[in-house]
Short mmCIF file of N, CA and C in Angstrom, two decimals:
data_model
loop_
_atom_site.label_atom_id
_atom_site.label_comp_id
_atom_site.label_asym_id
_atom_site.label_seq_id
_atom_site.Cartn_x
_atom_site.Cartn_y
_atom_site.Cartn_z
N CYS I 389 78.67 112.27 85.95
CA CYS I 389 78.94 113.51 86.65
C CYS I 389 80.44 113.77 86.55
N VAL I 390 80.81 114.97 86.21
CA VAL I 390 82.22 115.35 86.16
C VAL I 390 82.54 116.15 87.41
N ILE I 391 83.51 115.68 88.15
CA ILE I 391 84.03 116.42 89.30
C ILE I 391 85.34 117.04 88.85
N VAL I 392 85.40 118.36 88.87
CA VAL I 392 86.60 119.08 88.47
C VAL I 392 87.39 119.40 89.73
N ALA I 393 88.66 119.05 89.70
CA ALA I 393 89.54 119.31 90.84
C ALA I 393 90.87 119.85 90.33
N THR I 394 91.63 120.40 91.25
CA THR I 394 92.99 120.80 90.92
C THR I 394 93.93 120.18 91.93
N ILE I 395 95.13 119.91 91.49
CA ILE I 395 96.15 119.40 92.40
C ILE I 395 96.45 120.46 93.46
N ARG I 396 96.42 121.71 93.06
CA ARG I 396 96.63 122.81 94.00
C ARG I 396 95.62 122.75 95.15
N ALA I 397 94.35 122.57 94.81
CA ALA I 397 93.31 122.52 95.84
C ALA I 397 93.49 121.31 96.75
N LEU I 398 93.86 120.18 96.16
CA LEU I 398 94.06 118.98 96.97
C LEU I 398 95.23 119.17 97.93
N LYS I 399 96.30 119.80 97.46
CA LYS I 399 97.44 120.07 98.35
C LYS I 399 97.03 121.07 99.44
N TYR I 400 96.21 122.04 99.09
CA TYR I 400 95.71 123.00 100.08
C TYR I 400 94.91 122.28 101.16
N HIS I 401 94.04 121.35 100.73
CA HIS I 401 93.28 120.55 101.70
C HIS I 401 94.19 119.67 102.52
N GLY I 402 95.37 119.36 101.97
CA GLY I 402 96.36 118.56 102.69
C GLY I 402 97.26 119.38 103.60
N GLY I 403 96.99 120.68 103.71
CA GLY I 403 97.70 121.51 104.68
C GLY I 403 98.76 122.44 104.13
N VAL I 404 98.92 122.52 102.82
CA VAL I 404 99.92 123.40 102.24
C VAL I 404 99.44 124.84 102.28
N ASP I 405 100.32 125.75 102.66
CA ASP I 405 100.02 127.17 102.66
C ASP I 405 99.82 127.65 101.22
N LYS I 406 98.95 128.63 101.03
CA LYS I 406 98.66 129.13 99.68
C LYS I 406 99.93 129.56 98.94
N ALA I 407 100.87 130.12 99.64
CA ALA I 407 102.10 130.60 99.00
C ALA I 407 102.96 129.46 98.46
N ASP I 408 102.73 128.25 98.94
CA ASP I 408 103.56 127.11 98.55
C ASP I 408 102.86 126.11 97.64
N LEU I 409 101.71 126.46 97.11
CA LEU I 409 100.94 125.51 96.29
C LEU I 409 101.62 125.15 94.98
N SER I 410 102.53 125.96 94.51
CA SER I 410 103.23 125.66 93.27
C SER I 410 104.44 124.76 93.46
N THR I 411 104.74 124.41 94.70
CA THR I 411 105.85 123.52 95.00
C THR I 411 105.34 122.10 95.14
N GLU I 412 106.06 121.16 94.53
CA GLU I 412 105.66 119.75 94.63
C GLU I 412 105.59 119.32 96.10
N ASN I 413 104.48 118.65 96.45
CA ASN I 413 104.31 118.15 97.81
C ASN I 413 103.41 116.93 97.74
N LEU I 414 104.02 115.78 97.57
CA LEU I 414 103.25 114.53 97.41
C LEU I 414 102.52 114.14 98.69
N GLY I 415 103.11 114.40 99.83
CA GLY I 415 102.47 114.07 101.10
C GLY I 415 101.18 114.85 101.31
N ALA I 416 101.23 116.15 101.03
CA ALA I 416 100.03 116.97 101.17
C ALA I 416 98.97 116.58 100.16
N LEU I 417 99.40 116.25 98.95
CA LEU I 417 98.45 115.80 97.93
C LEU I 417 97.72 114.55 98.40
N GLU I 418 98.46 113.61 98.93
CA GLU I 418 97.85 112.37 99.42
C GLU I 418 96.90 112.66 100.58
N LYS I 419 97.30 113.52 101.48
CA LYS I 419 96.46 113.86 102.62
C LYS I 419 95.18 114.58 102.17
N GLY I 420 95.31 115.47 101.21
CA GLY I 420 94.16 116.24 100.73
C GLY I 420 93.22 115.46 99.85
N LEU I 421 93.64 114.29 99.42
CA LEU I 421 92.83 113.46 98.53
C LEU I 421 91.51 113.04 99.18
N THR I 422 91.46 113.01 100.49
CA THR I 422 90.23 112.58 101.16
C THR I 422 89.04 113.45 100.75
N ASN I 423 89.30 114.72 100.46
CA ASN I 423 88.23 115.61 100.03
C ASN I 423 87.65 115.14 98.70
N LEU I 424 88.51 114.86 97.74
CA LEU I 424 88.06 114.39 96.43
C LEU I 424 87.37 113.03 96.56
N GLU I 425 87.93 112.15 97.36
CA GLU I 425 87.31 110.83 97.55
C GLU I 425 85.91 110.97 98.12
N ARG I 426 85.71 111.91 99.00
CA ARG I 426 84.38 112.13 99.59
C ARG I 426 83.39 112.58 98.53
N HIS I 427 83.82 113.49 97.65
CA HIS I 427 82.93 113.94 96.58
C HIS I 427 82.57 112.79 95.64
N VAL I 428 83.56 111.99 95.29
CA VAL I 428 83.31 110.84 94.42
C VAL I 428 82.32 109.89 95.09
N HIS I 429 82.55 109.60 96.36
CA HIS I 429 81.64 108.72 97.11
C HIS I 429 80.22 109.28 97.10
N ASN I 430 80.08 110.56 97.40
CA ASN I 430 78.75 111.17 97.46
C ASN I 430 78.02 111.06 96.13
N VAL I 431 78.70 111.37 95.04
CA VAL I 431 78.04 111.34 93.74
C VAL I 431 77.65 109.91 93.36
N ARG I 432 78.55 108.97 93.59
CA ARG I 432 78.25 107.59 93.21
C ARG I 432 77.23 106.95 94.15
N GLU I 433 77.45 107.07 95.45
CA GLU I 433 76.61 106.35 96.42
C GLU I 433 75.32 107.07 96.76
N HIS I 434 75.35 108.37 96.89
CA HIS I 434 74.14 109.09 97.31
C HIS I 434 73.27 109.54 96.14
N TYR I 435 73.87 109.72 94.97
CA TYR I 435 73.10 110.15 93.81
C TYR I 435 73.01 109.07 92.73
N GLY I 436 73.79 108.01 92.84
CA GLY I 436 73.71 106.91 91.89
C GLY I 436 74.23 107.23 90.50
N LEU I 437 75.21 108.11 90.41
CA LEU I 437 75.72 108.52 89.10
C LEU I 437 77.15 108.05 88.88
N PRO I 438 77.47 107.67 87.64
CA PRO I 438 78.87 107.40 87.33
C PRO I 438 79.67 108.69 87.40
N VAL I 439 80.98 108.59 87.69
CA VAL I 439 81.81 109.77 87.92
C VAL I 439 83.05 109.74 87.04
N VAL I 440 83.40 110.92 86.55
CA VAL I 440 84.68 111.17 85.89
C VAL I 440 85.33 112.31 86.68
N VAL I 441 86.61 112.15 87.03
CA VAL I 441 87.34 113.23 87.69
C VAL I 441 88.20 113.91 86.64
N SER I 442 87.99 115.19 86.46
CA SER I 442 88.76 115.98 85.51
C SER I 442 89.69 116.90 86.31
N ILE I 443 90.98 116.71 86.12
CA ILE I 443 91.96 117.53 86.81
C ILE I 443 92.30 118.72 85.93
N ASN I 444 91.96 119.90 86.40
CA ASN I 444 92.30 121.13 85.72
C ASN I 444 93.78 121.38 86.00
N ARG I 445 94.62 120.97 85.05
CA ARG I 445 96.06 120.95 85.28
C ARG I 445 96.68 122.34 85.17
N PHE I 446 97.40 122.71 86.23
CA PHE I 446 98.16 123.95 86.24
C PHE I 446 99.58 123.66 85.76
N THR I 447 100.26 124.68 85.28
CA THR I 447 101.63 124.49 84.78
C THR I 447 102.58 124.05 85.89
N ALA I 448 102.30 124.39 87.14
CA ALA I 448 103.18 124.01 88.26
C ALA I 448 102.95 122.57 88.72
N ASP I 449 101.90 121.92 88.25
CA ASP I 449 101.65 120.53 88.63
C ASP I 449 102.75 119.66 88.05
N THR I 450 103.34 118.84 88.89
CA THR I 450 104.44 117.99 88.41
C THR I 450 103.91 116.65 87.92
N ASP I 451 104.69 116.00 87.09
CA ASP I 451 104.32 114.67 86.60
C ASP I 451 104.18 113.70 87.77
N ALA I 452 105.02 113.86 88.80
CA ALA I 452 104.94 112.98 89.97
C ALA I 452 103.62 113.17 90.70
N GLU I 453 103.15 114.42 90.79
CA GLU I 453 101.88 114.68 91.45
C GLU I 453 100.72 114.08 90.66
N VAL I 454 100.76 114.26 89.35
CA VAL I 454 99.70 113.69 88.49
C VAL I 454 99.69 112.17 88.62
N ALA I 455 100.86 111.56 88.55
CA ALA I 455 100.96 110.10 88.65
C ALA I 455 100.45 109.60 89.99
N LEU I 456 100.80 110.30 91.07
CA LEU I 456 100.34 109.89 92.40
C LEU I 456 98.82 109.98 92.49
N LEU I 457 98.25 111.07 92.00
CA LEU I 457 96.80 111.23 92.04
C LEU I 457 96.12 110.11 91.26
N GLN I 458 96.61 109.81 90.08
CA GLN I 458 96.01 108.74 89.28
C GLN I 458 96.17 107.38 89.97
N LYS I 459 97.31 107.15 90.58
CA LYS I 459 97.55 105.89 91.30
C LYS I 459 96.61 105.75 92.49
N LEU I 460 96.47 106.82 93.26
CA LEU I 460 95.64 106.77 94.46
C LEU I 460 94.15 106.63 94.13
N MET I 461 93.73 107.17 93.00
CA MET I 461 92.32 107.07 92.61
C MET I 461 92.01 105.78 91.85
N ALA I 462 93.04 105.08 91.38
CA ALA I 462 92.82 103.86 90.58
C ALA I 462 91.93 102.83 91.27
N PRO I 463 92.12 102.55 92.58
CA PRO I 463 91.26 101.53 93.21
C PRO I 463 89.77 101.87 93.18
N SER I 464 89.43 103.14 93.05
CA SER I 464 88.01 103.53 93.02
C SER I 464 87.37 103.18 91.68
N GLY I 465 88.18 102.96 90.66
CA GLY I 465 87.63 102.67 89.33
C GLY I 465 87.11 103.89 88.62
N VAL I 466 87.35 105.06 89.17
CA VAL I 466 86.88 106.31 88.57
C VAL I 466 87.96 106.83 87.62
N PRO I 467 87.59 107.13 86.37
CA PRO I 467 88.58 107.69 85.46
C PRO I 467 89.05 109.06 85.95
N VAL I 468 90.36 109.27 85.92
CA VAL I 468 90.96 110.56 86.27
C VAL I 468 91.67 111.05 85.02
N VAL I 469 91.19 112.14 84.46
CA VAL I 469 91.75 112.66 83.22
C VAL I 469 92.26 114.08 83.43
N LEU I 470 93.24 114.46 82.63
CA LEU I 470 93.81 115.80 82.72
C LEU I 470 93.13 116.72 81.72
N SER I 471 92.95 117.94 82.13
CA SER I 471 92.34 118.93 81.26
C SER I 471 93.21 120.18 81.25
N THR I 472 93.51 120.64 80.04
CA THR I 472 94.29 121.86 79.88
C THR I 472 93.55 122.84 78.97
N HIS I 473 92.25 122.85 79.07
CA HIS I 473 91.45 123.71 78.19
C HIS I 473 91.76 125.18 78.37
N TRP I 474 92.21 125.56 79.54
CA TRP I 474 92.55 126.97 79.79
C TRP I 474 93.69 127.41 78.88
N ALA I 475 94.57 126.48 78.51
CA ALA I 475 95.71 126.80 77.65
C ALA I 475 95.49 126.33 76.21
N ASP I 476 94.79 125.21 76.04
CA ASP I 476 94.69 124.58 74.73
C ASP I 476 93.29 124.63 74.12
N GLY I 477 92.39 125.39 74.74
CA GLY I 477 91.03 125.47 74.20
C GLY I 477 90.34 124.12 74.26
N GLY I 478 89.45 123.89 73.32
CA GLY I 478 88.67 122.66 73.30
C GLY I 478 89.53 121.40 73.24
N LYS I 479 90.65 121.47 72.54
CA LYS I 479 91.55 120.31 72.44
C LYS I 479 92.01 119.87 73.82
N GLY I 480 92.19 120.83 74.74
CA GLY I 480 92.65 120.51 76.09
C GLY I 480 91.61 119.83 76.95
N ALA I 481 90.38 119.76 76.47
CA ALA I 481 89.31 119.10 77.23
C ALA I 481 88.84 117.81 76.56
N GLU I 482 89.51 117.41 75.49
CA GLU I 482 89.09 116.21 74.76
C GLU I 482 89.08 114.97 75.64
N ALA I 483 90.10 114.79 76.47
CA ALA I 483 90.16 113.59 77.31
C ALA I 483 88.96 113.53 78.26
N THR I 484 88.57 114.68 78.78
CA THR I 484 87.39 114.71 79.67
C THR I 484 86.14 114.33 78.88
N GLY I 485 86.00 114.91 77.70
CA GLY I 485 84.84 114.60 76.86
C GLY I 485 84.76 113.12 76.52
N ARG I 486 85.89 112.54 76.16
CA ARG I 486 85.92 111.11 75.82
C ARG I 486 85.57 110.25 77.04
N ALA I 487 86.08 110.63 78.20
CA ALA I 487 85.78 109.86 79.42
C ALA I 487 84.30 109.94 79.76
N VAL I 488 83.69 111.10 79.55
CA VAL I 488 82.26 111.26 79.81
C VAL I 488 81.45 110.39 78.85
N ILE I 489 81.80 110.43 77.56
CA ILE I 489 81.10 109.60 76.58
C ILE I 489 81.22 108.13 76.94
N ASP I 490 82.42 107.71 77.33
CA ASP I 490 82.64 106.32 77.73
C ASP I 490 81.77 105.95 78.92
N ALA I 491 81.70 106.84 79.92
CA ALA I 491 80.86 106.57 81.10
C ALA I 491 79.39 106.47 80.72
N ILE I 492 78.95 107.32 79.82
CA ILE I 492 77.55 107.28 79.38
C ILE I 492 77.27 105.96 78.65
N GLU I 493 78.19 105.57 77.78
CA GLU I 493 77.99 104.34 77.02
C GLU I 493 78.01 103.10 77.91
N LYS I 494 78.77 103.14 78.99
CA LYS I 494 78.79 102.01 79.93
C LYS I 494 77.50 101.91 80.73
N GLY I 495 76.79 103.02 80.85
CA GLY I 495 75.54 103.02 81.62
C GLY I 495 75.82 102.95 83.11
N GLY I 496 74.87 102.45 83.84
CA GLY I 496 75.04 102.30 85.27
C GLY I 496 74.45 103.41 86.10
N SER I 497 73.84 104.38 85.46
CA SER I 497 73.24 105.47 86.22
C SER I 497 71.95 105.00 86.88
N THR I 498 71.86 105.21 88.17
CA THR I 498 70.63 104.93 88.92
C THR I 498 70.27 106.19 89.71
N PHE I 499 70.23 107.32 88.99
CA PHE I 499 70.07 108.61 89.65
C PHE I 499 68.89 108.64 90.61
N HIS I 500 69.16 109.25 91.75
CA HIS I 500 68.12 109.52 92.73
C HIS I 500 68.60 110.68 93.62
N PHE I 501 67.65 111.40 94.16
CA PHE I 501 67.98 112.47 95.10
C PHE I 501 68.30 111.86 96.46
N VAL I 502 68.85 112.64 97.34
CA VAL I 502 69.16 112.15 98.69
C VAL I 502 67.97 112.35 99.62
N TYR I 503 66.85 112.77 99.06
CA TYR I 503 65.64 112.98 99.85
C TYR I 503 64.43 112.62 98.99
N GLU I 504 63.36 112.37 99.66
CA GLU I 504 62.11 112.10 98.94
C GLU I 504 61.54 113.42 98.43
N ASP I 505 61.01 113.40 97.23
CA ASP I 505 60.49 114.61 96.60
C ASP I 505 59.37 115.26 97.42
N ALA I 506 58.62 114.46 98.15
CA ALA I 506 57.47 114.99 98.89
C ALA I 506 57.87 115.71 100.19
N LEU I 507 59.12 115.62 100.59
CA LEU I 507 59.53 116.29 101.82
C LEU I 507 59.43 117.80 101.68
N PRO I 508 59.18 118.50 102.79
CA PRO I 508 59.20 119.96 102.76
C PRO I 508 60.62 120.47 102.48
N LEU I 509 60.72 121.72 102.01
CA LEU I 509 62.01 122.30 101.66
C LEU I 509 63.03 122.20 102.79
N TRP I 510 62.61 122.51 104.02
CA TRP I 510 63.52 122.46 105.16
C TRP I 510 64.10 121.06 105.33
N GLU I 511 63.27 120.04 105.20
CA GLU I 511 63.73 118.66 105.35
C GLU I 511 64.64 118.23 104.20
N LYS I 512 64.38 118.74 103.00
CA LYS I 512 65.26 118.47 101.87
C LYS I 512 66.65 119.06 102.13
N MET I 513 66.68 120.30 102.62
CA MET I 513 67.97 120.93 102.93
C MET I 513 68.69 120.17 104.03
N LYS I 514 67.94 119.73 105.01
CA LYS I 514 68.54 118.96 106.11
C LYS I 514 69.11 117.63 105.60
N ALA I 515 68.41 116.99 104.69
CA ALA I 515 68.90 115.72 104.15
C ALA I 515 70.22 115.92 103.40
N VAL I 516 70.32 116.97 102.60
CA VAL I 516 71.57 117.24 101.89
C VAL I 516 72.69 117.53 102.88
N ALA I 517 72.41 118.37 103.86
CA ALA I 517 73.45 118.76 104.83
C ALA I 517 73.92 117.56 105.65
N THR I 518 73.01 116.71 106.06
CA THR I 518 73.41 115.59 106.92
C THR I 518 73.98 114.42 106.12
N ARG I 519 73.38 114.08 105.00
CA ARG I 519 73.84 112.91 104.24
C ARG I 519 75.06 113.21 103.38
N ILE I 520 75.12 114.38 102.79
CA ILE I 520 76.23 114.70 101.89
C ILE I 520 77.39 115.34 102.64
N TYR I 521 77.10 116.30 103.50
CA TYR I 521 78.17 117.05 104.16
C TYR I 521 78.49 116.57 105.57
N GLY I 522 77.69 115.65 106.09
CA GLY I 522 77.99 115.11 107.41
C GLY I 522 77.58 116.00 108.57
N ALA I 523 76.71 116.97 108.32
CA ALA I 523 76.25 117.85 109.40
C ALA I 523 75.39 117.07 110.38
N ALA I 524 75.41 117.48 111.61
CA ALA I 524 74.55 116.86 112.61
C ALA I 524 73.14 117.44 112.52
N GLN I 525 73.05 118.69 112.11
CA GLN I 525 71.77 119.40 112.08
C GLN I 525 71.93 120.64 111.22
N ILE I 526 70.84 121.29 110.86
CA ILE I 526 70.91 122.59 110.21
C ILE I 526 70.17 123.61 111.07
N THR I 527 70.61 124.83 110.99
CA THR I 527 69.98 125.90 111.74
C THR I 527 69.83 127.12 110.84
N ALA I 528 68.92 127.97 111.19
CA ALA I 528 68.74 129.26 110.50
C ALA I 528 67.98 130.18 111.44
N ASP I 529 68.23 131.47 111.29
CA ASP I 529 67.50 132.40 112.16
C ASP I 529 66.03 132.47 111.73
N THR I 530 65.25 133.10 112.53
CA THR I 530 63.80 133.16 112.33
C THR I 530 63.42 133.74 110.97
N LYS I 531 64.12 134.77 110.54
CA LYS I 531 63.81 135.42 109.26
C LYS I 531 64.00 134.43 108.10
N ILE I 532 65.09 133.69 108.10
CA ILE I 532 65.35 132.72 107.04
C ILE I 532 64.33 131.60 107.08
N ARG I 533 64.03 131.11 108.26
CA ARG I 533 63.04 130.03 108.39
C ARG I 533 61.68 130.49 107.89
N ALA I 534 61.33 131.77 108.14
CA ALA I 534 60.07 132.32 107.66
C ALA I 534 60.05 132.39 106.12
N GLN I 535 61.19 132.73 105.51
CA GLN I 535 61.27 132.76 104.05
C GLN I 535 61.10 131.36 103.47
N ILE I 536 61.71 130.39 104.10
CA ILE I 536 61.59 129.01 103.62
C ILE I 536 60.15 128.53 103.77
N LYS I 537 59.52 128.87 104.89
CA LYS I 537 58.12 128.50 105.11
C LYS I 537 57.22 129.15 104.06
N LYS I 538 57.49 130.42 103.74
CA LYS I 538 56.69 131.12 102.73
C LYS I 538 56.84 130.44 101.37
N LEU I 539 58.06 130.07 101.01
CA LEU I 539 58.26 129.35 99.75
C LEU I 539 57.48 128.04 99.75
N GLN I 540 57.53 127.34 100.87
CA GLN I 540 56.79 126.08 100.99
C GLN I 540 55.29 126.34 100.84
N ASP I 541 54.78 127.33 101.56
CA ASP I 541 53.36 127.65 101.53
C ASP I 541 52.90 128.16 100.17
N ASP I 542 53.81 128.81 99.42
CA ASP I 542 53.47 129.35 98.10
C ASP I 542 53.56 128.30 96.99
N GLY I 543 53.80 127.05 97.37
CA GLY I 543 53.76 125.98 96.38
C GLY I 543 55.10 125.57 95.79
N TYR I 544 56.20 126.02 96.37
CA TYR I 544 57.51 125.67 95.82
C TYR I 544 58.14 124.45 96.49
N GLY I 545 57.44 123.84 97.39
CA GLY I 545 57.99 122.73 98.14
C GLY I 545 58.31 121.49 97.31
N HIS I 546 57.68 121.36 96.16
CA HIS I 546 57.92 120.17 95.33
C HIS I 546 59.19 120.29 94.49
N TYR I 547 59.81 121.46 94.50
CA TYR I 547 61.04 121.63 93.72
C TYR I 547 62.24 121.05 94.44
N PRO I 548 63.26 120.64 93.67
CA PRO I 548 64.51 120.19 94.30
C PRO I 548 65.23 121.38 94.94
N VAL I 549 66.13 121.10 95.83
CA VAL I 549 66.92 122.16 96.47
C VAL I 549 68.37 122.06 96.03
N CYS I 550 69.05 123.18 96.07
CA CYS I 550 70.48 123.25 95.79
C CYS I 550 71.12 123.87 97.02
N VAL I 551 72.03 123.14 97.62
CA VAL I 551 72.73 123.63 98.81
C VAL I 551 74.16 123.94 98.41
N ALA I 552 74.54 125.20 98.49
CA ALA I 552 75.90 125.60 98.12
C ALA I 552 76.87 125.18 99.20
N LYS I 553 78.08 124.86 98.78
CA LYS I 553 79.11 124.45 99.73
C LYS I 553 80.27 125.42 99.70
N THR I 554 81.05 125.36 100.74
CA THR I 554 82.30 126.10 100.79
C THR I 554 83.43 125.09 100.85
N GLN I 555 84.66 125.57 100.85
CA GLN I 555 85.79 124.64 100.95
C GLN I 555 85.81 123.94 102.30
N TYR I 556 85.01 124.40 103.27
CA TYR I 556 84.97 123.79 104.59
C TYR I 556 83.71 122.97 104.82
N SER I 557 83.04 122.54 103.76
CA SER I 557 81.77 121.85 103.91
C SER I 557 81.89 120.53 104.66
N PHE I 558 82.99 119.83 104.49
CA PHE I 558 83.14 118.55 105.16
C PHE I 558 83.76 118.70 106.54
N SER I 559 84.39 119.81 106.79
CA SER I 559 85.06 120.02 108.06
C SER I 559 85.29 121.52 108.24
N THR I 560 85.27 121.96 109.49
CA THR I 560 85.62 123.35 109.76
C THR I 560 87.11 123.47 110.07
N ASP I 561 87.83 122.38 109.93
CA ASP I 561 89.27 122.37 110.17
C ASP I 561 89.98 122.78 108.89
N ALA I 562 90.44 124.03 108.82
CA ALA I 562 91.09 124.54 107.60
C ALA I 562 92.31 123.71 107.25
#
């Protein structure tokens, strides 16, 4: 699994104002890293997949920020590679491609969903929300619950679910 992140986003999660994301801020980067670490944990532990972190490098990212990110992620054993495909085309994504091939060749995938396939759609959504995002519960108004029930009754309950996230999925604390 490739998790794409930006140093800008990690600094934002670390408390930097949007107007200041182009300024080096190692403290905010370190603080915001918890978001990336959570995604890595979820993919490896809850889905059983090997992980590659691809950093979509912006021109304002400093060498010190890149080095700190790689240093902080090193204990996890997850490869952290830089990608500049936006500027360099396919050549800028070669490191990511090589890291993915290496992860595939090493094996270790024990993929599984975070819920049993036989669960109803509502319970599958609840499992994703509670196990992946740390929610205590899920709620929906009557109209939405009726739509989910109709999908279940119409035979779609055996399908996997996809739960979209926002930047506040792990916390409502901006």
